[in-house]
Amino acid sequence: MVAMQNYKKIKDLNEIKSDTTIVDYLYSLGIKPVSLTGNYALYHAPYRQDRNPSCVVYRNRNIFVDMATGERGDIFKLVQLMNGCTFKEALEKLSSDGSVQHHVIENIRMTKSLQRIIINEVKKITSWALKKYVMGRGISSGVADTYCKEVHYTVNDKNYYAIAFKNDSNGYELRNEFFKGCTRNDITTIQELQSGNWLVFEGFFDFLSYKELSKKSCNAIIMNSVVNINKAISKLEELKAEKIFMCADADAAGRQVVQKIIGVFGTDKVVDISGYYAKKNCKDLNELLQVKKKSKKIGL
């Protein structure tokens, strides 16, 4: 009898793991991803304060990885973190929580709608709202016009527009004041010099900030998401990079990115420049740029 009960528990556990996805579970709680691309869903970590979304759910493996803290696990681990409970309590909660299954169909619709971004027009940045957004991030129109476009697109028959930064898959990273997403996520490679020196950035606003601060040509790889770090490594190997300057965020996730690059290329080839803006109490180059521009404006 005891053996049968244990078998049932194991069966329930395996059924939950196979039938309940993390994306479905979070959606049942009203928690939607910031962006969804292929097998990756990006969230603000639902178990802690997370100003910049850093929790990646790998949908094909049904696991999550917190790029800022290193926390990772399956749906049981996630429920434990969110509720401060034991594994047994998480199992009981998932076993009795029927709300997950009720939202599966809705979540499938949501998933499709997030992926169904139809590009209607790509043009020079002319929108006053987008220009204001870019300038608010400290980027001049000259730099923005050189590397970005204005894209008008449709999602579920609704029209939107955003700043667009092209990537190596001919997709676009899309940003405006209220939205962060992409049509097809990939790294962006920009080669302006015949040199073996490369800069690596987490996001394209950091790249634009570098251009704004330095006014120099450069060779750059923009990851556009830390989940693309392996793609960035492969590209650096393909390009036979001689020196790599890491412009990652000055936080735990950024340090993990730097350490992974060092692990592949070694300390002789890799230079971490995040300390430069960390000393100014800035998390990234864009924050540093905004601080510098504000200081200049008020005459400090």
PDB file of C-alpha atoms in Angstrom:
ATOM      1  CA  MET A   1       0.000   0.000   0.000  1.00  0.00           C
ATOM      2  CA  VAL A   2       2.828   2.349   0.926  1.00  0.00           C
ATOM      3  CA  ALA A   3       4.616   1.455  -2.305  1.00  0.00           C
ATOM      4  CA  MET A   4       1.472   2.292  -4.279  1.00  0.00           C
ATOM      5  CA  GLN A   5       1.191   5.676  -2.520  1.00  0.00           C
ATOM      6  CA  ASN A   6       4.825   6.452  -3.319  1.00  0.00           C
ATOM      7  CA  TYR A   7       4.265   5.415  -6.933  1.00  0.00           C
ATOM      8  CA  LYS A   8       1.278   7.758  -7.123  1.00  0.00           C
ATOM      9  CA  LYS A   9       3.326  10.648  -5.738  1.00  0.00           C
ATOM     10  CA  ILE A  10       6.084  10.041  -8.280  1.00  0.00           C
ATOM     11  CA  LYS A  11       3.503   9.790 -11.029  1.00  0.00           C
ATOM     12  CA  ASP A  12       1.845  13.035  -9.911  1.00  0.00           C
ATOM     13  CA  LEU A  13       5.232  14.773  -9.796  1.00  0.00           C
ATOM     14  CA  ASN A  14       6.158  13.621 -13.314  1.00  0.00           C
ATOM     15  CA  GLU A  15       2.720  14.517 -14.651  1.00  0.00           C
ATOM     16  CA  ILE A  16       2.989  18.021 -13.235  1.00  0.00           C
ATOM     17  CA  LYS A  17       6.472  18.474 -14.706  1.00  0.00           C
ATOM     18  CA  SER A  18       5.369  17.294 -18.137  1.00  0.00           C
ATOM     19  CA  ASP A  19       1.891  18.854 -18.252  1.00  0.00           C
ATOM     20  CA  THR A  20       2.453  22.230 -16.556  1.00  0.00           C
ATOM     21  CA  THR A  21       4.872  24.661 -18.131  1.00  0.00           C
ATOM     22  CA  ILE A  22       6.431  27.543 -16.246  1.00  0.00           C
ATOM     23  CA  VAL A  23       5.000  29.968 -18.811  1.00  0.00           C
ATOM     24  CA  ASP A  24       1.493  28.539 -18.259  1.00  0.00           C
ATOM     25  CA  TYR A  25       1.877  28.708 -14.486  1.00  0.00           C
ATOM     26  CA  LEU A  26       3.045  32.323 -14.496  1.00  0.00           C
ATOM     27  CA  TYR A  27       0.328  33.295 -16.935  1.00  0.00           C
ATOM     28  CA  SER A  28      -2.293  31.751 -14.627  1.00  0.00           C
ATOM     29  CA  LEU A  29      -1.077  34.221 -11.990  1.00  0.00           C
ATOM     30  CA  GLY A  30      -1.349  37.150 -14.388  1.00  0.00           C
ATOM     31  CA  ILE A  31       2.428  37.309 -14.949  1.00  0.00           C
ATOM     32  CA  LYS A  32       3.302  37.802 -18.619  1.00  0.00           C
ATOM     33  CA  PRO A  33       6.752  37.795 -20.241  1.00  0.00           C
ATOM     34  CA  VAL A  34       8.448  41.032 -21.206  1.00  0.00           C
ATOM     35  CA  SER A  35       9.462  39.345 -24.449  1.00  0.00           C
ATOM     36  CA  LEU A  36       9.021  35.955 -26.026  1.00  0.00           C
ATOM     37  CA  THR A  37      11.253  34.626 -28.802  1.00  0.00           C
ATOM     38  CA  GLY A  38      11.343  31.020 -29.927  1.00  0.00           C
ATOM     39  CA  ASN A  39      12.266  28.923 -26.897  1.00  0.00           C
ATOM     40  CA  TYR A  40      13.061  31.887 -24.632  1.00  0.00           C
ATOM     41  CA  ALA A  41      10.693  33.903 -22.451  1.00  0.00           C
ATOM     42  CA  LEU A  42      12.064  36.855 -20.479  1.00  0.00           C
ATOM     43  CA  TYR A  43      10.464  37.976 -17.184  1.00  0.00           C
ATOM     44  CA  HIS A  44      10.992  40.274 -14.270  1.00  0.00           C
ATOM     45  CA  ALA A  45      11.914  37.683 -11.627  1.00  0.00           C
ATOM     46  CA  PRO A  46       8.550  37.008  -9.876  1.00  0.00           C
ATOM     47  CA  TYR A  47      10.109  36.213  -6.474  1.00  0.00           C
ATOM     48  CA  ARG A  48      12.186  39.375  -5.913  1.00  0.00           C
ATOM     49  CA  GLN A  49      12.480  43.035  -6.890  1.00  0.00           C
ATOM     50  CA  ASP A  50      13.810  42.998 -10.442  1.00  0.00           C
ATOM     51  CA  ARG A  51      13.943  46.419 -12.113  1.00  0.00           C
ATOM     52  CA  ASN A  52      15.583  45.057 -15.257  1.00  0.00           C
ATOM     53  CA  PRO A  53      14.046  41.749 -16.434  1.00  0.00           C
ATOM     54  CA  SER A  54      16.616  39.032 -15.855  1.00  0.00           C
ATOM     55  CA  CYS A  55      14.675  35.782 -15.427  1.00  0.00           C
ATOM     56  CA  VAL A  56      14.870  33.630 -18.563  1.00  0.00           C
ATOM     57  CA  VAL A  57      12.534  30.665 -19.042  1.00  0.00           C
ATOM     58  CA  TYR A  58      13.786  28.032 -21.472  1.00  0.00           C
ATOM     59  CA  ARG A  59      10.491  26.773 -22.810  1.00  0.00           C
ATOM     60  CA  ASN A  60      11.898  23.697 -24.559  1.00  0.00           C
ATOM     61  CA  ARG A  61      13.400  22.465 -21.259  1.00  0.00           C
ATOM     62  CA  ASN A  62      10.773  24.000 -18.923  1.00  0.00           C
ATOM     63  CA  ILE A  63      13.380  25.516 -16.606  1.00  0.00           C
ATOM     64  CA  PHE A  64      14.203  29.050 -15.501  1.00  0.00           C
ATOM     65  CA  VAL A  65      17.540  30.792 -15.006  1.00  0.00           C
ATOM     66  CA  ASP A  66      17.934  34.062 -13.094  1.00  0.00           C
ATOM     67  CA  MET A  67      20.797  35.767 -14.921  1.00  0.00           C
ATOM     68  CA  ALA A  68      21.269  38.268 -12.079  1.00  0.00           C
ATOM     69  CA  THR A  69      21.465  35.898  -9.108  1.00  0.00           C
ATOM     70  CA  GLY A  70      22.352  32.561 -10.700  1.00  0.00           C
ATOM     71  CA  GLU A  71      19.198  30.954  -9.254  1.00  0.00           C
ATOM     72  CA  ARG A  72      17.826  28.226 -11.521  1.00  0.00           C
ATOM     73  CA  GLY A  73      15.528  25.228 -11.503  1.00  0.00           C
ATOM     74  CA  ASP A  74      12.261  23.651 -12.613  1.00  0.00           C
ATOM     75  CA  ILE A  75       8.685  24.664 -11.887  1.00  0.00           C
ATOM     76  CA  PHE A  76       8.859  23.230  -8.339  1.00  0.00           C
ATOM     77  CA  LYS A  77      11.886  25.363  -7.529  1.00  0.00           C
ATOM     78  CA  LEU A  78      10.123  28.427  -8.917  1.00  0.00           C
ATOM     79  CA  VAL A  79       7.028  27.829  -6.780  1.00  0.00           C
ATOM     80  CA  GLN A  80       9.252  27.370  -3.727  1.00  0.00           C
ATOM     81  CA  LEU A  81      10.969  30.714  -4.347  1.00  0.00           C
ATOM     82  CA  MET A  82       7.720  32.547  -5.044  1.00  0.00           C
ATOM     83  CA  ASN A  83       5.943  31.199  -1.964  1.00  0.00           C
ATOM     84  CA  GLY A  84       8.820  30.638   0.454  1.00  0.00           C
ATOM     85  CA  CYS A  85       7.739  27.032   0.900  1.00  0.00           C
ATOM     86  CA  THR A  86       9.204  23.523   0.930  1.00  0.00           C
ATOM     87  CA  PHE A  87       9.320  21.165  -2.055  1.00  0.00           C
ATOM     88  CA  LYS A  88       6.476  19.118  -0.545  1.00  0.00           C
ATOM     89  CA  GLU A  89       4.318  22.250  -0.162  1.00  0.00           C
ATOM     90  CA  ALA A  90       5.124  23.287  -3.750  1.00  0.00           C
ATOM     91  CA  LEU A  91       4.102  19.837  -4.998  1.00  0.00           C
ATOM     92  CA  GLU A  92       0.823  20.030  -3.068  1.00  0.00           C
ATOM     93  CA  LYS A  93       0.146  23.531  -4.390  1.00  0.00           C
ATOM     94  CA  LEU A  94       0.717  22.525  -8.000  1.00  0.00           C
ATOM     95  CA  SER A  95      -1.289  19.311  -7.563  1.00  0.00           C
ATOM     96  CA  SER A  96      -4.331  21.197  -6.291  1.00  0.00           C
ATOM     97  CA  ASP A  97      -4.030  24.350  -8.412  1.00  0.00           C
ATOM     98  CA  GLY A  98      -6.441  23.858 -11.294  1.00  0.00           C
ATOM     99  CA  SER A  99      -6.099  27.448 -12.456  1.00  0.00           C
ATOM    100  CA  VAL A 100      -3.021  26.543 -14.480  1.00  0.00           C
ATOM    101  CA  GLN A 101      -4.882  24.266 -16.853  1.00  0.00           C
ATOM    102  CA  HIS A 102      -7.677  26.815 -17.287  1.00  0.00           C
ATOM    103  CA  HIS A 103      -5.229  29.276 -18.775  1.00  0.00           C
ATOM    104  CA  VAL A 104      -3.322  26.999 -21.142  1.00  0.00           C
ATOM    105  CA  ILE A 105      -5.435  27.870 -24.191  1.00  0.00           C
ATOM    106  CA  GLU A 106      -5.285  31.581 -23.363  1.00  0.00           C
ATOM    107  CA  ASN A 107      -1.522  31.342 -22.991  1.00  0.00           C
ATOM    108  CA  ILE A 108      -1.168  29.658 -26.389  1.00  0.00           C
ATOM    109  CA  ARG A 109      -3.063  32.565 -27.916  1.00  0.00           C
ATOM    110  CA  MET A 110      -0.867  35.035 -26.064  1.00  0.00           C
ATOM    111  CA  THR A 111       2.289  33.234 -27.217  1.00  0.00           C
ATOM    112  CA  LYS A 112       1.223  33.383 -30.827  1.00  0.00           C
ATOM    113  CA  SER A 113       0.257  37.044 -30.593  1.00  0.00           C
ATOM    114  CA  LEU A 114       3.626  37.978 -29.092  1.00  0.00           C
ATOM    115  CA  GLN A 115       5.401  36.270 -31.977  1.00  0.00           C
ATOM    116  CA  ARG A 116       3.116  37.597 -34.695  1.00  0.00           C
ATOM    117  CA  ILE A 117       4.705  41.009 -35.201  1.00  0.00           C
ATOM    118  CA  ILE A 118       4.040  42.147 -38.744  1.00  0.00           C
ATOM    119  CA  ILE A 119       6.406  44.846 -40.028  1.00  0.00           C
ATOM    120  CA  ASN A 120       4.529  47.389 -42.144  1.00  0.00           C
ATOM    121  CA  GLU A 121       7.140  50.085 -42.694  1.00  0.00           C
ATOM    122  CA  VAL A 122      10.820  50.741 -41.998  1.00  0.00           C
ATOM    123  CA  LYS A 123      12.002  54.329 -42.357  1.00  0.00           C
ATOM    124  CA  LYS A 124      14.155  57.099 -40.957  1.00  0.00           C
ATOM    125  CA  ILE A 125      13.196  58.223 -37.447  1.00  0.00           C
ATOM    126  CA  THR A 126      10.617  60.982 -37.847  1.00  0.00           C
ATOM    127  CA  SER A 127       8.198  60.411 -34.956  1.00  0.00           C
ATOM    128  CA  TRP A 128       8.399  63.163 -32.356  1.00  0.00           C
ATOM    129  CA  ALA A 129       7.563  60.682 -29.573  1.00  0.00           C
ATOM    130  CA  LEU A 130      10.383  58.332 -30.606  1.00  0.00           C
ATOM    131  CA  LYS A 131      12.857  61.199 -30.961  1.00  0.00           C
ATOM    132  CA  LYS A 132      11.911  62.347 -27.467  1.00  0.00           C
ATOM    133  CA  TYR A 133      12.373  58.802 -26.135  1.00  0.00           C
ATOM    134  CA  VAL A 134      15.827  58.469 -27.711  1.00  0.00           C
ATOM    135  CA  MET A 135      16.933  61.900 -26.494  1.00  0.00           C
ATOM    136  CA  GLY A 136      15.657  60.988 -23.034  1.00  0.00           C
ATOM    137  CA  ARG A 137      18.131  58.103 -23.086  1.00  0.00           C
ATOM    138  CA  GLY A 138      20.913  60.586 -23.925  1.00  0.00           C
ATOM    139  CA  ILE A 139      21.262  59.596 -27.588  1.00  0.00           C
ATOM    140  CA  SER A 140      21.588  62.347 -30.212  1.00  0.00           C
ATOM    141  CA  SER A 141      19.593  62.219 -33.435  1.00  0.00           C
ATOM    142  CA  GLY A 142      22.832  61.835 -35.405  1.00  0.00           C
ATOM    143  CA  VAL A 143      23.828  58.612 -33.641  1.00  0.00           C
ATOM    144  CA  ALA A 144      20.262  57.255 -33.606  1.00  0.00           C
ATOM    145  CA  ASP A 145      19.773  57.930 -37.330  1.00  0.00           C
ATOM    146  CA  THR A 146      23.049  56.183 -38.172  1.00  0.00           C
ATOM    147  CA  TYR A 147      22.250  52.892 -36.448  1.00  0.00           C
ATOM    148  CA  CYS A 148      18.478  52.788 -35.936  1.00  0.00           C
ATOM    149  CA  LYS A 149      15.251  53.047 -37.870  1.00  0.00           C
ATOM    150  CA  GLU A 150      11.638  53.811 -37.114  1.00  0.00           C
ATOM    151  CA  VAL A 151       9.496  50.722 -37.596  1.00  0.00           C
ATOM    152  CA  HIS A 152       5.714  50.608 -37.826  1.00  0.00           C
ATOM    153  CA  TYR A 153       4.268  47.187 -37.070  1.00  0.00           C
ATOM    154  CA  THR A 154       1.039  45.369 -36.298  1.00  0.00           C
ATOM    155  CA  VAL A 155       0.203  42.926 -33.511  1.00  0.00           C
ATOM    156  CA  ASN A 156      -3.303  41.425 -33.400  1.00  0.00           C
ATOM    157  CA  ASP A 157      -4.602  44.050 -35.865  1.00  0.00           C
ATOM    158  CA  LYS A 158      -3.312  46.871 -33.660  1.00  0.00           C
ATOM    159  CA  ASN A 159      -0.733  49.317 -35.000  1.00  0.00           C
ATOM    160  CA  TYR A 160       2.400  50.366 -33.124  1.00  0.00           C
ATOM    161  CA  TYR A 161       5.740  52.022 -33.811  1.00  0.00           C
ATOM    162  CA  ALA A 162       9.156  51.779 -32.190  1.00  0.00           C
ATOM    163  CA  ILE A 163      12.867  52.431 -32.489  1.00  0.00           C
ATOM    164  CA  ALA A 164      14.352  49.467 -34.376  1.00  0.00           C
ATOM    165  CA  PHE A 165      17.900  48.107 -34.257  1.00  0.00           C
ATOM    166  CA  LYS A 166      18.692  45.461 -36.868  1.00  0.00           C
ATOM    167  CA  ASN A 167      20.383  42.189 -35.928  1.00  0.00           C
ATOM    168  CA  ASP A 168      22.305  39.523 -37.836  1.00  0.00           C
ATOM    169  CA  SER A 169      19.127  37.534 -38.625  1.00  0.00           C
ATOM    170  CA  ASN A 170      17.534  40.557 -40.327  1.00  0.00           C
ATOM    171  CA  GLY A 171      15.241  40.837 -37.335  1.00  0.00           C
ATOM    172  CA  TYR A 172      14.689  43.976 -35.287  1.00  0.00           C
ATOM    173  CA  GLU A 173      15.120  44.756 -31.607  1.00  0.00           C
ATOM    174  CA  LEU A 174      12.186  47.065 -30.850  1.00  0.00           C
ATOM    175  CA  ARG A 175      12.046  49.730 -28.157  1.00  0.00           C
ATOM    176  CA  ASN A 176       9.802  52.593 -27.180  1.00  0.00           C
ATOM    177  CA  GLU A 177       8.817  54.139 -23.882  1.00  0.00           C
ATOM    178  CA  PHE A 178       6.334  51.353 -23.137  1.00  0.00           C
ATOM    179  CA  PHE A 179       7.620  48.292 -24.992  1.00  0.00           C
ATOM    180  CA  LYS A 180      10.705  46.092 -25.206  1.00  0.00           C
ATOM    181  CA  GLY A 181      10.678  43.210 -27.672  1.00  0.00           C
ATOM    182  CA  CYS A 182      11.929  41.904 -30.996  1.00  0.00           C
ATOM    183  CA  THR A 183      10.781  40.359 -34.252  1.00  0.00           C
ATOM    184  CA  ARG A 184      13.566  37.761 -34.218  1.00  0.00           C
ATOM    185  CA  ASN A 185      16.235  37.782 -31.527  1.00  0.00           C
ATOM    186  CA  ASP A 186      19.907  37.527 -32.465  1.00  0.00           C
ATOM    187  CA  ILE A 187      23.234  39.277 -31.958  1.00  0.00           C
ATOM    188  CA  THR A 188      24.228  42.303 -34.034  1.00  0.00           C
ATOM    189  CA  THR A 189      27.709  42.501 -35.553  1.00  0.00           C
ATOM    190  CA  ILE A 190      29.073  45.912 -36.548  1.00  0.00           C
ATOM    191  CA  GLN A 191      32.549  46.097 -38.087  1.00  0.00           C
ATOM    192  CA  GLU A 192      33.838  49.597 -38.822  1.00  0.00           C
ATOM    193  CA  LEU A 193      37.587  48.973 -38.498  1.00  0.00           C
ATOM    194  CA  GLN A 194      40.117  46.537 -39.931  1.00  0.00           C
ATOM    195  CA  SER A 195      41.207  45.528 -36.469  1.00  0.00           C
ATOM    196  CA  GLY A 196      41.179  42.499 -34.196  1.00  0.00           C
ATOM    197  CA  ASN A 197      39.796  44.552 -31.302  1.00  0.00           C
ATOM    198  CA  TRP A 198      36.119  44.049 -30.459  1.00  0.00           C
ATOM    199  CA  LEU A 199      33.723  45.583 -27.952  1.00  0.00           C
ATOM    200  CA  VAL A 200      30.877  43.470 -26.574  1.00  0.00           C
ATOM    201  CA  PHE A 201      27.665  45.087 -25.301  1.00  0.00           C
ATOM    202  CA  GLU A 202      24.586  43.584 -23.649  1.00  0.00           C
ATOM    203  CA  GLY A 203      22.069  45.892 -25.336  1.00  0.00           C
ATOM    204  CA  PHE A 204      22.017  48.263 -28.264  1.00  0.00           C
ATOM    205  CA  PHE A 205      21.406  51.369 -26.141  1.00  0.00           C
ATOM    206  CA  ASP A 206      24.758  50.650 -24.480  1.00  0.00           C
ATOM    207  CA  PHE A 207      26.344  50.494 -27.931  1.00  0.00           C
ATOM    208  CA  LEU A 208      24.681  53.779 -28.927  1.00  0.00           C
ATOM    209  CA  SER A 209      25.875  55.285 -25.645  1.00  0.00           C
ATOM    210  CA  TYR A 210      29.449  54.245 -26.408  1.00  0.00           C
ATOM    211  CA  LYS A 211      29.210  55.941 -29.795  1.00  0.00           C
ATOM    212  CA  GLU A 212      27.798  59.046 -28.130  1.00  0.00           C
ATOM    213  CA  LEU A 213      30.558  59.144 -25.511  1.00  0.00           C
ATOM    214  CA  SER A 214      33.544  58.210 -27.669  1.00  0.00           C
ATOM    215  CA  LYS A 215      32.633  59.631 -31.104  1.00  0.00           C
ATOM    216  CA  LYS A 216      34.862  56.860 -32.519  1.00  0.00           C
ATOM    217  CA  SER A 217      34.499  54.046 -35.035  1.00  0.00           C
ATOM    218  CA  CYS A 218      34.683  50.560 -33.553  1.00  0.00           C
ATOM    219  CA  ASN A 219      34.064  46.874 -34.050  1.00  0.00           C
ATOM    220  CA  ALA A 220      31.186  45.719 -31.877  1.00  0.00           C
ATOM    221  CA  ILE A 221      29.030  42.740 -31.040  1.00  0.00           C
ATOM    222  CA  ILE A 222      25.738  43.568 -29.367  1.00  0.00           C
ATOM    223  CA  MET A 223      24.170  40.524 -27.688  1.00  0.00           C
ATOM    224  CA  ASN A 224      20.677  42.081 -27.557  1.00  0.00           C
ATOM    225  CA  SER A 225      19.998  39.598 -24.728  1.00  0.00           C
ATOM    226  CA  VAL A 226      22.311  37.703 -22.389  1.00  0.00           C
ATOM    227  CA  VAL A 227      20.759  34.459 -23.668  1.00  0.00           C
ATOM    228  CA  ASN A 228      22.776  35.096 -26.852  1.00  0.00           C
ATOM    229  CA  ILE A 229      26.149  34.882 -25.127  1.00  0.00           C
ATOM    230  CA  ASN A 230      27.056  31.609 -26.890  1.00  0.00           C
ATOM    231  CA  LYS A 231      26.294  33.202 -30.249  1.00  0.00           C
ATOM    232  CA  ALA A 232      28.545  36.119 -29.312  1.00  0.00           C
ATOM    233  CA  ILE A 233      31.342  33.717 -28.352  1.00  0.00           C
ATOM    234  CA  SER A 234      31.005  31.822 -31.649  1.00  0.00           C
ATOM    235  CA  LYS A 235      31.130  35.090 -33.591  1.00  0.00           C
ATOM    236  CA  LEU A 236      34.230  36.291 -31.732  1.00  0.00           C
ATOM    237  CA  GLU A 237      35.918  32.978 -32.498  1.00  0.00           C
ATOM    238  CA  GLU A 238      34.911  33.222 -36.141  1.00  0.00           C
ATOM    239  CA  LEU A 239      36.295  36.779 -36.334  1.00  0.00           C
ATOM    240  CA  LYS A 240      39.528  35.682 -34.613  1.00  0.00           C
ATOM    241  CA  ALA A 241      39.216  38.471 -32.052  1.00  0.00           C
ATOM    242  CA  GLU A 242      42.593  39.534 -30.661  1.00  0.00           C
ATOM    243  CA  LYS A 243      41.334  41.768 -27.835  1.00  0.00           C
ATOM    244  CA  ILE A 244      37.826  41.820 -26.353  1.00  0.00           C
ATOM    245  CA  PHE A 245      36.560  44.787 -24.342  1.00  0.00           C
ATOM    246  CA  MET A 246      33.546  43.786 -22.265  1.00  0.00           C
ATOM    247  CA  CYS A 247      30.941  46.511 -21.736  1.00  0.00           C
ATOM    248  CA  ALA A 248      28.531  44.333 -19.755  1.00  0.00           C
ATOM    249  CA  ASP A 249      26.249  45.623 -17.006  1.00  0.00           C
ATOM    250  CA  ALA A 250      27.916  46.222 -13.644  1.00  0.00           C
ATOM    251  CA  ASP A 251      25.752  43.649 -11.864  1.00  0.00           C
ATOM    252  CA  ALA A 252      25.715  39.926 -11.122  1.00  0.00           C
ATOM    253  CA  ALA A 253      24.395  38.965 -14.565  1.00  0.00           C
ATOM    254  CA  GLY A 254      26.997  41.149 -16.254  1.00  0.00           C
ATOM    255  CA  ARG A 255      29.784  39.607 -14.201  1.00  0.00           C
ATOM    256  CA  GLN A 256      28.615  36.142 -15.237  1.00  0.00           C
ATOM    257  CA  VAL A 257      28.801  37.185 -18.882  1.00  0.00           C
ATOM    258  CA  VAL A 258      32.327  38.548 -18.429  1.00  0.00           C
ATOM    259  CA  GLN A 259      33.488  35.404 -16.622  1.00  0.00           C
ATOM    260  CA  LYS A 260      32.098  33.183 -19.361  1.00  0.00           C
ATOM    261  CA  ILE A 261      33.956  35.188 -22.026  1.00  0.00           C
ATOM    262  CA  ILE A 262      37.160  35.044 -19.949  1.00  0.00           C
ATOM    263  CA  GLY A 263      36.693  31.294 -19.552  1.00  0.00           C
ATOM    264  CA  VAL A 264      36.775  30.908 -23.332  1.00  0.00           C
ATOM    265  CA  PHE A 265      39.343  33.523 -24.396  1.00  0.00           C
ATOM    266  CA  GLY A 266      41.475  33.970 -21.261  1.00  0.00           C
ATOM    267  CA  THR A 267      42.437  36.990 -19.173  1.00  0.00           C
ATOM    268  CA  ASP A 268      45.107  38.108 -21.654  1.00  0.00           C
ATOM    269  CA  LYS A 269      42.513  38.762 -24.340  1.00  0.00           C
ATOM    270  CA  VAL A 270      39.587  40.066 -22.283  1.00  0.00           C
ATOM    271  CA  VAL A 271      39.299  43.479 -20.640  1.00  0.00           C
ATOM    272  CA  ASP A 272      36.348  44.229 -18.348  1.00  0.00           C
ATOM    273  CA  ILE A 273      35.580  47.958 -18.507  1.00  0.00           C
ATOM    274  CA  SER A 274      32.437  47.866 -16.331  1.00  0.00           C
ATOM    275  CA  GLY A 275      34.465  49.197 -13.401  1.00  0.00           C
ATOM    276  CA  TYR A 276      34.665  52.523 -15.228  1.00  0.00           C
ATOM    277  CA  TYR A 277      30.945  53.214 -14.922  1.00  0.00           C
ATOM    278  CA  ALA A 278      30.500  51.229 -11.681  1.00  0.00           C
ATOM    279  CA  LYS A 279      32.763  53.804  -9.986  1.00  0.00           C
ATOM    280  CA  LYS A 280      30.221  56.426 -11.014  1.00  0.00           C
ATOM    281  CA  ASN A 281      27.446  54.328  -9.414  1.00  0.00           C
ATOM    282  CA  CYS A 282      26.084  53.511 -12.869  1.00  0.00           C
ATOM    283  CA  LYS A 283      24.904  50.071 -13.902  1.00  0.00           C
ATOM    284  CA  ASP A 284      25.735  50.461 -17.582  1.00  0.00           C
ATOM    285  CA  LEU A 285      27.017  52.837 -20.239  1.00  0.00           C
ATOM    286  CA  ASN A 286      23.602  54.318 -20.889  1.00  0.00           C
ATOM    287  CA  GLU A 287      23.190  55.303 -17.246  1.00  0.00           C
ATOM    288  CA  LEU A 288      26.678  56.832 -17.344  1.00  0.00           C
ATOM    289  CA  LEU A 289      25.799  58.799 -20.475  1.00  0.00           C
ATOM    290  CA  GLN A 290      22.611  60.159 -18.918  1.00  0.00           C
ATOM    291  CA  VAL A 291      24.477  61.173 -15.735  1.00  0.00           C
ATOM    292  CA  LYS A 292      27.140  62.958 -17.771  1.00  0.00           C
ATOM    293  CA  LYS A 293      24.582  64.819 -19.867  1.00  0.00           C
ATOM    294  CA  LYS A 294      22.570  65.882 -16.811  1.00  0.00           C
ATOM    295  CA  SER A 295      25.736  67.082 -15.056  1.00  0.00           C
ATOM    296  CA  LYS A 296      26.746  69.088 -18.096  1.00  0.00           C
ATOM    297  CA  LYS A 297      23.280  70.578 -18.358  1.00  0.00           C
ATOM    298  CA  ILE A 298      23.328  71.907 -14.796  1.00  0.00           C
ATOM    299  CA  GLY A 299      26.975  72.985 -15.008  1.00  0.00           C
ATOM    300  CA  LEU A 300      28.590  70.490 -12.626  1.00  0.00           C
TER     301      LEU A 300
END
